[in-house]
CSV table of C-alpha atoms in Angstrom, one decimal:
chain,number,residue,atom,x,y,z
T,30,UNK,CA,8.7,-22.3,-22.8
T,31,UNK,CA,10.3,-25.5,-22.6
T,32,UNK,CA,12.7,-26.4,-25.2
T,33,UNK,CA,12.8,-30.3,-25.2
T,34,UNK,CA,13.2,-31.2,-28.9
T,35,UNK,CA,17.2,-31.1,-28.7
T,36,UNK,CA,18.3,-30.6,-32.6
T,37,UNK,CA,21.2,-31.6,-34.1
T,38,UNK,CA,22.1,-28.4,-36.2
T,39,UNK,CA,23.9,-27.7,-39.4
T,40,UNK,CA,27.4,-25.8,-39.1
T,41,UNK,CA,27.9,-23.2,-41.0
T,42,UNK,CA,30.1,-23.9,-43.9
T,43,UNK,CA,33.9,-22.8,-42.9
T,44,UNK,CA,33.7,-19.0,-43.4
T,45,UNK,CA,33.5,-18.2,-39.5
T,46,UNK,CA,37.2,-17.2,-38.2
T,47,UNK,CA,36.0,-19.3,-34.6
T,48,UNK,CA,34.7,-21.8,-36.2
T,49,UNK,CA,37.2,-24.7,-34.5
T,50,UNK,CA,36.1,-22.7,-31.7
T,51,UNK,CA,32.8,-24.2,-32.1
T,52,UNK,CA,31.9,-26.4,-29.2
T,53,UNK,CA,30.5,-29.4,-30.6
T,54,UNK,CA,27.5,-30.2,-28.0
T,55,UNK,CA,23.8,-30.9,-29.5
T,56,UNK,CA,22.4,-26.6,-29.5
T,57,UNK,CA,19.5,-25.8,-26.8
T,58,UNK,CA,17.4,-24.2,-27.9
T,59,UNK,CA,15.8,-25.5,-31.1
T,60,UNK,CA,13.5,-22.9,-33.5
T,61,UNK,CA,17.6,-22.6,-35.2
T,62,UNK,CA,18.2,-23.4,-38.8
T,63,UNK,CA,21.8,-21.5,-39.0
T,64,UNK,CA,21.3,-21.4,-42.8
T,65,UNK,CA,22.9,-18.7,-45.1
T,66,UNK,CA,20.1,-19.9,-47.4
T,67,UNK,CA,17.2,-19.1,-45.4
T,68,UNK,CA,17.1,-15.5,-45.3
T,69,UNK,CA,13.4,-15.6,-46.7
T,70,UNK,CA,12.7,-16.2,-43.3
T,71,UNK,CA,15.7,-14.5,-40.9
T,72,UNK,CA,12.4,-13.4,-37.8
T,73,UNK,CA,12.1,-17.2,-37.3
T,74,UNK,CA,15.9,-16.9,-36.5
T,75,UNK,CA,16.2,-13.6,-34.7
T,76,UNK,CA,13.2,-15.2,-32.5
T,77,UNK,CA,15.2,-18.2,-31.2
T,78,UNK,CA,18.2,-16.4,-30.9
T,79,UNK,CA,16.2,-14.0,-28.4
T,80,UNK,CA,14.8,-16.8,-26.4
T,81,UNK,CA,18.6,-18.0,-25.8
T,82,UNK,CA,19.7,-14.6,-25.2
T,83,UNK,CA,17.0,-13.4,-23.2
T,84,UNK,CA,17.0,-17.1,-20.7
T,85,UNK,CA,20.6,-16.8,-20.1
T,86,UNK,CA,20.2,-12.8,-19.7
T,87,UNK,CA,18.1,-13.7,-16.7
T,88,UNK,CA,20.3,-17.2,-14.8
T,89,UNK,CA,24.0,-14.8,-15.0
T,90,UNK,CA,22.7,-11.1,-15.9
T,91,UNK,CA,23.0,-9.2,-18.3
T,92,UNK,CA,26.1,-8.1,-17.3
T,93,UNK,CA,27.7,-11.8,-17.0
T,94,UNK,CA,26.5,-12.5,-20.9
T,95,UNK,CA,29.0,-12.2,-23.2
T,96,UNK,CA,28.2,-12.8,-27.0
T,97,UNK,CA,30.2,-15.7,-27.2
T,98,UNK,CA,27.7,-17.3,-24.4
T,99,UNK,CA,24.4,-16.9,-26.6
T,100,UNK,CA,26.5,-18.7,-29.7
T,101,UNK,CA,27.3,-21.3,-27.1
T,102,UNK,CA,23.8,-22.3,-26.0
T,103,UNK,CA,22.4,-23.0,-29.6
T,104,UNK,CA,25.1,-25.2,-31.0
T,105,UNK,CA,25.7,-21.6,-34.0
T,106,UNK,CA,29.2,-19.7,-34.4
T,107,UNK,CA,29.3,-15.8,-32.8
T,108,UNK,CA,29.0,-15.0,-36.6
T,109,UNK,CA,26.5,-17.1,-37.8
T,110,UNK,CA,24.6,-14.7,-34.9
T,111,UNK,CA,26.1,-11.5,-35.2
T,112,UNK,CA,24.4,-12.4,-38.8
T,113,UNK,CA,20.5,-11.8,-37.2
T,114,UNK,CA,21.3,-9.3,-35.2
T,115,UNK,CA,23.9,-5.9,-33.7
T,116,UNK,CA,24.4,-7.0,-30.5
T,117,UNK,CA,24.1,-7.4,-26.9
T,118,UNK,CA,22.2,-4.0,-27.0
T,119,UNK,CA,20.0,-4.9,-29.5
T,120,UNK,CA,19.3,-8.3,-27.6
T,121,UNK,CA,18.5,-6.1,-24.4
T,122,UNK,CA,16.0,-3.3,-26.4
T,123,UNK,CA,13.8,-6.1,-28.3
T,124,UNK,CA,13.5,-8.2,-24.6
T,125,UNK,CA,12.2,-5.3,-22.9
T,126,UNK,CA,9.7,-4.3,-25.9
T,127,UNK,CA,8.2,-7.8,-25.3
T,128,UNK,CA,7.9,-6.9,-22.1
T,129,UNK,CA,6.4,-2.9,-22.0
T,130,UNK,CA,4.7,-2.7,-25.1
T,131,UNK,CA,2.5,-6.3,-23.0
T,132,UNK,CA,1.2,-3.6,-20.7
T,133,UNK,CA,1.2,-1.3,-22.4
T,134,UNK,CA,-1.5,-2.1,-25.0
T,135,UNK,CA,-3.2,-3.4,-21.9
T,136,UNK,CA,-3.3,0.2,-20.7
T,137,UNK,CA,-4.1,1.6,-23.3
T,138,UNK,CA,-7.2,-0.7,-24.2
T,139,UNK,CA,-8.8,-0.6,-20.4
T,140,UNK,CA,-8.1,3.5,-21.3
T,141,UNK,CA,-10.6,3.5,-24.7
T,142,UNK,CA,-13.0,1.1,-22.3
T,143,UNK,CA,-16.4,2.7,-21.1
T,144,UNK,CA,-16.4,2.2,-17.2
T,145,UNK,CA,-15.4,3.6,-14.2
T,146,UNK,CA,-12.0,4.0,-12.9
T,147,UNK,CA,-11.6,0.9,-10.4
T,148,UNK,CA,-13.6,-1.1,-13.7
T,149,UNK,CA,-10.3,-0.6,-16.2
T,150,UNK,CA,-8.0,-0.3,-12.7
T,151,UNK,CA,-8.4,-4.4,-12.0
T,152,UNK,CA,-9.3,-4.9,-16.2
T,153,UNK,CA,-4.7,-3.4,-16.1
T,154,UNK,CA,-4.1,-5.3,-13.0
T,155,UNK,CA,-6.4,-8.9,-14.7
T,156,UNK,CA,-4.6,-8.0,-18.1
T,157,UNK,CA,-0.6,-7.5,-16.8
T,158,UNK,CA,-1.1,-10.7,-15.2
T,159,UNK,CA,-2.0,-11.7,-18.8
T,160,UNK,CA,1.2,-10.9,-19.6
T,161,UNK,CA,3.3,-12.2,-17.5
T,162,UNK,CA,2.3,-15.1,-17.8
T,163,UNK,CA,2.4,-15.2,-21.6
T,164,UNK,CA,6.0,-13.2,-21.4
T,165,UNK,CA,7.4,-14.4,-18.2
T,166,UNK,CA,11.3,-14.1,-19.4
T,167,UNK,CA,10.7,-10.5,-21.2
T,168,UNK,CA,9.4,-9.3,-18.1
T,169,UNK,CA,11.6,-11.0,-15.4
T,170,UNK,CA,14.6,-8.9,-17.7
T,171,UNK,CA,12.5,-5.7,-17.2
T,172,UNK,CA,12.4,-6.0,-14.2
T,173,UNK,CA,16.4,-7.0,-13.1
T,174,UNK,CA,17.3,-4.4,-15.5
T,175,UNK,CA,19.3,-1.3,-13.7
T,176,UNK,CA,19.9,1.5,-15.9
T,177,UNK,CA,24.0,0.8,-16.5
T,178,UNK,CA,22.6,0.9,-20.3
T,179,UNK,CA,20.6,3.1,-22.4
T,180,UNK,CA,19.1,0.6,-23.2
T,181,UNK,CA,18.0,-0.5,-20.1
T,182,UNK,CA,17.4,3.4,-18.5
T,183,UNK,CA,14.5,3.3,-21.3
T,184,UNK,CA,13.0,1.0,-20.4
T,185,UNK,CA,13.9,2.5,-16.6
T,186,UNK,CA,11.9,6.1,-18.0
T,187,UNK,CA,8.9,3.2,-19.8
T,188,UNK,CA,8.5,1.5,-16.6
T,189,UNK,CA,7.7,4.7,-14.7
T,190,UNK,CA,5.4,5.5,-17.7
T,191,UNK,CA,3.3,2.6,-16.6
T,192,UNK,CA,3.4,3.3,-12.4
T,193,UNK,CA,1.8,7.1,-13.0
T,194,UNK,CA,-0.8,5.8,-15.5
T,195,UNK,CA,-1.6,2.9,-13.1
T,196,UNK,CA,-1.8,5.3,-10.4
T,197,UNK,CA,-3.5,7.6,-11.7
T,198,UNK,CA,-6.2,5.5,-12.4
T,199,UNK,CA,-6.4,4.4,-8.6
T,200,UNK,CA,-6.2,8.2,-7.6
T,201,UNK,CA,-9.1,9.1,-10.2
T,202,UNK,CA,-10.7,5.6,-8.4
T,203,UNK,CA,-10.3,6.8,-4.7
T,204,UNK,CA,-11.7,10.7,-6.1
T,205,UNK,CA,-15.2,7.9,-7.8
T,206,UNK,CA,-15.2,6.8,-4.0
T,207,UNK,CA,-14.4,3.2,-5.3
T,208,UNK,CA,-11.7,3.0,-3.1
T,209,UNK,CA,-11.2,3.8,-0.2
T,210,UNK,CA,-9.7,7.0,1.3
T,211,UNK,CA,-7.1,5.7,3.7
T,212,UNK,CA,-5.3,4.1,0.8
T,213,UNK,CA,-2.5,6.3,-0.7
T,214,UNK,CA,-2.5,6.0,-4.4
T,215,UNK,CA,1.3,5.4,-5.2
T,216,UNK,CA,1.4,3.2,-2.9
T,217,UNK,CA,-1.1,0.6,-3.3
T,218,UNK,CA,0.6,1.5,-7.3
T,219,UNK,CA,3.3,-0.4,-5.8
T,220,UNK,CA,1.3,-3.3,-3.8
T,221,UNK,CA,-0.7,-4.3,-6.7
T,222,UNK,CA,2.2,-4.3,-9.4
T,223,UNK,CA,4.0,-5.8,-6.3
T,224,UNK,CA,1.9,-8.4,-5.5
T,225,UNK,CA,1.3,-9.5,-9.2
T,226,UNK,CA,5.1,-8.8,-10.4
T,227,UNK,CA,5.8,-11.8,-7.6
T,228,UNK,CA,4.1,-13.6,-10.1
T,229,UNK,CA,8.3,-13.8,-12.2
T,230,UNK,CA,9.8,-16.1,-8.8
T,231,UNK,CA,6.9,-18.2,-8.7
T,232,UNK,CA,4.6,-18.9,-11.7
T,233,UNK,CA,5.7,-21.8,-14.2
T,234,UNK,CA,3.9,-21.8,-17.4
T,235,UNK,CA,3.4,-25.8,-16.9
T,236,UNK,CA,1.7,-24.7,-14.2
T,237,UNK,CA,-0.7,-23.6,-16.6
T,238,UNK,CA,-4.0,-21.3,-15.5
T,239,UNK,CA,-2.6,-17.6,-16.1
T,240,UNK,CA,-7.2,-16.8,-16.6
T,241,UNK,CA,-7.2,-18.7,-13.1
T,242,UNK,CA,-4.7,-16.6,-11.3
T,243,UNK,CA,-6.2,-13.0,-13.2
T,244,UNK,CA,-8.5,-13.9,-10.7
T,245,UNK,CA,-7.6,-14.9,-7.9
T,246,UNK,CA,-4.4,-11.5,-8.5
T,247,UNK,CA,-7.7,-9.4,-9.0
T,248,UNK,CA,-9.4,-10.7,-6.4
T,249,UNK,CA,-7.4,-10.6,-3.2
T,250,UNK,CA,-6.6,-6.9,-4.9
T,251,UNK,CA,-9.7,-5.6,-4.7
T,252,UNK,CA,-12.5,-7.9,-2.4
T,253,UNK,CA,-9.5,-8.7,-0.6
T,254,UNK,CA,-9.4,-12.3,1.3
T,255,UNK,CA,-11.7,-11.8,3.9
T,256,UNK,CA,-15.4,-13.5,3.6
T,257,UNK,CA,-17.7,-10.5,3.0
T,258,UNK,CA,-21.2,-11.7,4.9
T,259,UNK,CA,-23.0,-10.4,2.3
T,260,UNK,CA,-20.7,-12.8,0.1
T,261,UNK,CA,-21.6,-11.0,-3.2
T,262,UNK,CA,-20.9,-9.2,-5.7
T,263,UNK,CA,-20.3,-5.1,-4.7
T,264,UNK,CA,-22.9,-3.4,-5.4
T,265,UNK,CA,-20.5,-0.2,-7.1
T,266,UNK,CA,-20.7,-3.1,-10.0
T,267,UNK,CA,-21.1,-1.7,-13.0
T,268,UNK,CA,-20.2,-4.7,-15.8
P,18,UNK,CA,20.8,3.0,7.9
P,19,UNK,CA,22.4,6.4,6.9
P,20,UNK,CA,25.8,6.6,6.9
P,21,UNK,CA,25.5,10.0,5.7
P,22,UNK,CA,28.6,10.7,8.3
P,23,UNK,CA,31.7,10.5,6.8
P,24,UNK,CA,34.6,9.6,9.6
P,25,UNK,CA,38.2,9.1,8.3
P,26,UNK,CA,40.0,6.3,9.6
P,27,UNK,CA,43.4,5.3,11.2
P,28,UNK,CA,45.3,3.0,9.3
P,29,UNK,CA,46.2,0.7,10.8
P,30,UNK,CA,49.8,0.2,11.5
P,31,UNK,CA,51.8,-0.7,9.0
P,32,UNK,CA,52.1,-5.0,9.5
P,33,UNK,CA,49.7,-5.6,5.9
P,34,UNK,CA,51.3,-6.2,3.0
P,35,UNK,CA,49.0,-4.9,1.6
P,36,UNK,CA,48.9,-1.2,3.0
P,37,UNK,CA,50.7,0.2,0.3
P,38,UNK,CA,47.6,-0.1,-2.1
P,39,UNK,CA,45.6,1.1,0.7
P,40,UNK,CA,43.0,3.4,-0.3
P,41,UNK,CA,43.7,6.9,0.1
P,42,UNK,CA,40.1,8.4,0.4
P,43,UNK,CA,38.2,8.3,3.3
P,44,UNK,CA,35.9,5.6,4.8
P,45,UNK,CA,32.4,4.9,3.4
P,46,UNK,CA,31.3,3.3,5.8
P,47,UNK,CA,31.2,4.4,10.0
P,48,UNK,CA,31.8,2.8,13.0
P,49,UNK,CA,34.7,0.9,12.1
P,50,UNK,CA,37.7,1.9,14.0
P,51,UNK,CA,40.3,-0.7,12.6
P,52,UNK,CA,42.4,-0.9,16.2
P,53,UNK,CA,43.9,-3.5,17.2
P,54,UNK,CA,43.0,-2.5,21.0
P,55,UNK,CA,39.5,-2.8,20.8
P,56,UNK,CA,39.1,-6.4,20.7
P,57,UNK,CA,37.3,-5.3,23.5
P,58,UNK,CA,34.5,-4.4,21.0
P,59,UNK,CA,34.0,-7.1,18.3
P,60,UNK,CA,30.5,-6.9,18.0
P,61,UNK,CA,30.2,-3.4,16.6
P,62,UNK,CA,33.6,-3.7,13.8
P,63,UNK,CA,31.9,-7.0,12.8
P,64,UNK,CA,28.4,-4.7,12.9
P,65,UNK,CA,30.3,-2.3,10.2
P,66,UNK,CA,31.9,-4.7,7.8
P,67,UNK,CA,28.8,-6.8,7.7
P,68,UNK,CA,26.9,-2.8,6.5
P,69,UNK,CA,29.0,-2.9,4.0
P,70,UNK,CA,29.4,-6.1,3.2
P,71,UNK,CA,26.0,-6.5,2.0
P,72,UNK,CA,25.7,-3.0,0.2
P,73,UNK,CA,28.1,-4.6,-1.9
P,74,UNK,CA,26.5,-7.7,-2.3
P,75,UNK,CA,22.6,-6.1,-2.9
P,76,UNK,CA,24.6,-3.6,-5.8
P,77,UNK,CA,26.5,-6.0,-7.8
P,78,UNK,CA,26.3,-9.4,-7.4
P,79,UNK,CA,27.4,-12.0,-3.8
P,80,UNK,CA,29.6,-13.4,-6.5
P,81,UNK,CA,31.1,-10.4,-8.2
P,82,UNK,CA,32.0,-9.3,-4.1
P,83,UNK,CA,35.4,-9.8,-2.6
P,84,UNK,CA,36.9,-9.3,0.3
P,85,UNK,CA,39.9,-7.1,-1.0
P,86,UNK,CA,36.7,-5.1,-2.1
P,87,UNK,CA,34.5,-4.6,1.6
P,88,UNK,CA,38.0,-3.6,2.1
P,89,UNK,CA,38.0,-1.6,0.2
P,90,UNK,CA,34.8,0.6,1.1
P,91,UNK,CA,35.2,1.0,4.4
P,92,UNK,CA,38.8,1.9,3.8
P,93,UNK,CA,40.6,-1.2,5.4
P,94,UNK,CA,43.5,-3.4,4.7
P,95,UNK,CA,41.6,-6.3,4.1
P,96,UNK,CA,43.5,-8.1,6.8
P,97,UNK,CA,41.7,-6.4,9.5
P,98,UNK,CA,38.7,-7.7,8.0
P,99,UNK,CA,39.6,-10.2,8.2
P,100,UNK,CA,40.5,-9.5,11.6
P,101,UNK,CA,36.1,-10.3,12.4
P,102,UNK,CA,34.9,-12.5,10.1
P,103,UNK,CA,36.2,-15.2,8.3
P,104,UNK,CA,35.3,-14.9,4.9
P,105,UNK,CA,32.5,-14.1,2.3
P,106,UNK,CA,30.7,-16.6,3.2
P,107,UNK,CA,29.9,-16.3,6.8
P,108,UNK,CA,29.5,-11.6,6.2
P,109,UNK,CA,25.9,-14.0,3.5
P,110,UNK,CA,25.3,-16.5,7.0
P,111,UNK,CA,24.3,-13.6,9.1
P,112,UNK,CA,23.4,-11.6,6.5
P,113,UNK,CA,20.3,-14.0,6.1
P,114,UNK,CA,20.2,-15.3,9.9
P,115,UNK,CA,19.2,-11.0,10.3
P,116,UNK,CA,16.3,-11.9,7.9
P,117,UNK,CA,15.7,-14.9,7.8
P,118,UNK,CA,15.5,-14.5,12.4
P,119,UNK,CA,13.4,-12.0,11.9
P,120,UNK,CA,10.9,-13.3,9.7
P,121,UNK,CA,11.0,-16.4,11.9
P,122,UNK,CA,10.3,-14.1,15.2
P,123,UNK,CA,7.6,-12.3,13.8
P,124,UNK,CA,6.4,-16.7,13.0
P,125,UNK,CA,6.4,-18.0,16.4
P,126,UNK,CA,4.7,-14.6,18.0
P,127,UNK,CA,2.3,-14.6,16.4
P,128,UNK,CA,1.7,-18.6,16.9
P,129,UNK,CA,1.3,-18.0,20.6
P,130,UNK,CA,-1.2,-15.1,19.5
P,131,UNK,CA,-5.2,-17.1,21.1
P,132,UNK,CA,-6.8,-16.0,17.6
P,133,UNK,CA,-8.2,-16.9,14.9
P,134,UNK,CA,-5.8,-18.1,12.2
P,135,UNK,CA,-7.1,-15.0,9.8
P,136,UNK,CA,-6.4,-12.5,12.7
P,137,UNK,CA,-1.9,-14.6,13.1
P,138,UNK,CA,-1.6,-14.6,9.3
P,139,UNK,CA,-2.5,-10.5,9.3
P,140,UNK,CA,-0.3,-10.3,12.5
P,141,UNK,CA,2.4,-12.1,10.0
P,142,UNK,CA,2.4,-10.3,7.3
P,143,UNK,CA,2.0,-7.0,9.5
P,144,UNK,CA,5.3,-7.8,11.3
P,145,UNK,CA,6.4,-8.8,8.4
P,146,UNK,CA,5.7,-5.3,6.7
P,147,UNK,CA,8.1,-4.1,9.9
P,148,UNK,CA,11.0,-6.5,9.6
P,149,UNK,CA,11.6,-5.8,6.1
P,150,UNK,CA,11.3,-1.8,6.4
P,151,UNK,CA,14.0,-2.5,9.5
P,152,UNK,CA,16.1,-5.3,7.5
P,153,UNK,CA,15.5,-3.5,4.6
P,154,UNK,CA,19.2,-4.7,3.4
P,155,UNK,CA,19.0,-7.9,4.3
P,156,UNK,CA,15.2,-9.4,3.4
P,157,UNK,CA,16.7,-7.5,-0.6
P,158,UNK,CA,20.4,-10.0,0.0
P,159,UNK,CA,17.4,-12.6,1.3
P,160,UNK,CA,15.2,-12.9,-1.9
P,161,UNK,CA,18.6,-12.6,-4.6
P,162,UNK,CA,20.7,-15.6,-3.4
P,163,UNK,CA,19.7,-18.2,-6.3
P,164,UNK,CA,20.8,-21.1,-4.0
P,165,UNK,CA,24.7,-21.3,-5.4
P,166,UNK,CA,26.2,-21.8,-2.5
P,167,UNK,CA,25.5,-24.3,1.3
P,168,UNK,CA,24.5,-21.0,2.4
P,169,UNK,CA,22.5,-20.0,0.1
P,170,UNK,CA,20.3,-23.1,0.3
P,171,UNK,CA,20.3,-23.7,3.3
P,172,UNK,CA,18.6,-19.7,3.5
P,173,UNK,CA,16.9,-21.0,0.4
P,174,UNK,CA,15.1,-24.1,2.2
P,175,UNK,CA,14.2,-21.8,4.9
P,176,UNK,CA,12.2,-19.5,3.2
P,177,UNK,CA,10.8,-22.4,1.9
P,178,UNK,CA,9.7,-23.4,5.7
P,179,UNK,CA,8.7,-20.3,6.3
P,180,UNK,CA,6.1,-19.8,3.2
P,181,UNK,CA,4.8,-23.4,4.4
P,182,UNK,CA,3.8,-21.6,7.5
P,183,UNK,CA,2.1,-19.0,5.8
P,184,UNK,CA,0.6,-21.0,3.2
P,185,UNK,CA,-0.6,-23.0,6.5
P,186,UNK,CA,-2.5,-20.5,8.3
P,187,UNK,CA,-4.5,-19.0,4.9
P,188,UNK,CA,-5.7,-22.8,4.8
P,189,UNK,CA,-6.5,-23.2,8.0
P,190,UNK,CA,-8.7,-19.1,8.1
P,191,UNK,CA,-9.8,-20.9,5.1
P,192,UNK,CA,-11.3,-23.7,7.0
P,193,UNK,CA,-12.2,-21.4,9.8
P,194,UNK,CA,-14.8,-19.5,6.8
P,195,UNK,CA,-12.7,-17.0,7.1
P,196,UNK,CA,-11.5,-17.0,4.1
P,197,UNK,CA,-12.7,-17.2,1.2
P,198,UNK,CA,-13.8,-20.0,0.2
P,199,UNK,CA,-12.7,-20.6,-3.9
P,200,UNK,CA,-8.5,-18.7,-3.0
P,201,UNK,CA,-5.8,-21.4,-3.1
P,202,UNK,CA,-3.5,-21.2,0.2
P,203,UNK,CA,-0.6,-21.5,-1.7
P,204,UNK,CA,-1.3,-19.6,-4.4
P,205,UNK,CA,-2.8,-16.9,-1.5
P,206,UNK,CA,0.4,-17.2,0.6
P,207,UNK,CA,2.6,-15.9,-2.6
P,208,UNK,CA,1.0,-13.6,-3.5
P,209,UNK,CA,0.5,-12.2,0.0
P,210,UNK,CA,4.8,-12.4,0.3
P,211,UNK,CA,5.1,-10.5,-3.3
P,212,UNK,CA,2.9,-7.5,-2.2
P,213,UNK,CA,5.0,-7.5,1.2
P,214,UNK,CA,9.0,-8.4,-0.2
P,215,UNK,CA,7.6,-6.1,-3.3
P,216,UNK,CA,8.8,-3.4,-0.4
P,217,UNK,CA,13.2,-4.3,-1.2
P,218,UNK,CA,12.5,-2.6,-4.7
P,219,UNK,CA,10.8,0.4,-3.7
P,220,UNK,CA,10.5,1.5,-0.1
P,221,UNK,CA,13.6,3.9,1.2
P,222,UNK,CA,13.8,3.7,4.8
P,223,UNK,CA,13.9,8.1,4.8
P,224,UNK,CA,10.4,7.6,3.6
P,225,UNK,CA,9.5,6.4,7.0
P,226,UNK,CA,6.3,5.4,8.2
P,227,UNK,CA,6.2,1.5,8.2
P,228,UNK,CA,3.8,1.9,10.5
P,229,UNK,CA,1.1,3.8,7.8
P,230,UNK,CA,2.3,0.8,5.7
P,231,UNK,CA,2.4,-2.4,7.3
P,232,UNK,CA,-1.4,-1.0,7.8
P,233,UNK,CA,-1.8,0.6,4.2
P,234,UNK,CA,-0.7,-3.4,3.6
P,235,UNK,CA,-2.4,-5.6,5.5
P,236,UNK,CA,-5.4,-4.3,4.3
P,237,UNK,CA,-5.2,-4.1,0.7
P,238,UNK,CA,-4.2,-7.5,1.7
P,239,UNK,CA,-7.5,-8.4,4.4
P,240,UNK,CA,-10.2,-6.3,2.5
P,241,UNK,CA,-9.3,-5.0,-0.3
P,242,UNK,CA,-9.1,-2.1,-2.6
P,243,UNK,CA,-12.7,-1.1,-2.8
P,244,UNK,CA,-14.9,0.4,-0.8
P,245,UNK,CA,-17.6,-1.7,1.7
P,246,UNK,CA,-21.0,-0.6,1.4
P,247,UNK,CA,-20.9,-0.4,5.2
P,248,UNK,CA,-17.6,0.9,5.4
P,249,UNK,CA,-16.9,-1.1,8.5
P,250,UNK,CA,-15.3,-3.5,9.8
P,251,UNK,CA,-15.6,-7.4,9.2
P,252,UNK,CA,-18.1,-8.8,11.7
P,253,UNK,CA,-15.7,-11.3,12.2
P,254,UNK,CA,-13.3,-8.9,13.5
P,255,UNK,CA,-12.2,-10.1,17.4
P,256,UNK,CA,-10.0,-8.2,18.7
């Protein structure tokens, strides 16, 4: 996630009318080559535009970030950005998918496991922590959208689908007798993901230890903080 | 928190230059009388201004809400708002204190308890849930400030103080042998409040059940979701 490498970018040939407005500061995002000749590797450039855009969306809010701001952050012209991307909404769409696809892949993986619901739920929480640490800026953005655009509406719908799958897993684990009967499945699902999602507020990739963090989250969620008298794994465990 | 009662407000006598711009819609916030004659109960009016302001700050962001927007939401003139409040920053200050004072009162109360650290920690989590459900809009705003102004900086410092107190309680409970030794106190404190703070995302006062919710949060945090073989309260409990 760090972009300590500042690279001087070669300016677009003078075909862009906003060339003269271009910010003379060196680009703050590495990886953009901004050369029309390099059409052979467009993915690389889209990735750099996406990284810069998502960072700005998180800092200033999607509504208050323009394509010009994104171009400026990259040290390239606005038309160069449009060379890679149809507009702000497409960037948001890619970012939302990046976050949500990760979570749904995790949900699909645990669905395929031949294990009791409590184990699948625990695996889902663990994998979700890893998705968040890996795609932190994308998930941060996902958690901030409020449904102001069609893309945001769609992201909120997918989030709701995901929540429903978590709730269903909690319900199943409870009916299998592995989750305390006094807990409401929807509330438990919200609290579990309240804990997981809080990572976007305080986790920093530089701290590392994503696996250890996933251990801590699942330990807290499933066994609780209190020392158990027996200090042994619970008897229902089947792994 | 509900303001379903729409009240028609008597318009200010024509002393305000912006009178002609006034929004003809009925006021959306109950409790503002907007009569200079009622100086005897200024607190009541400040409260209504505060309620409207905090709602707007949460909806649009503090930076994107003007005193005019607040006046408009109340169906009164901007100068009427200034009659009660020195400006936007004062409203933010009162709101931050409302949230933080609640949390610090809870911390002070549990500090005074003659009980093991684990019990004080559990009480603090429980009481924090009740503060959040009771002062939902204020805490929501608190969790969104990013330190752009002096007031926000001060709120962030107080939040950090509070977090340090939670971390210290976890550390103490761990050294008393009541919290699993493999858990890092700062991480546990963040996850606990990640769970508590998530209420601002999904709790609605109309749902009620704040006490039951506090039970669920503490049960999840301290005993975990898994059914315990013994199904009995842990042996370290002293209440």
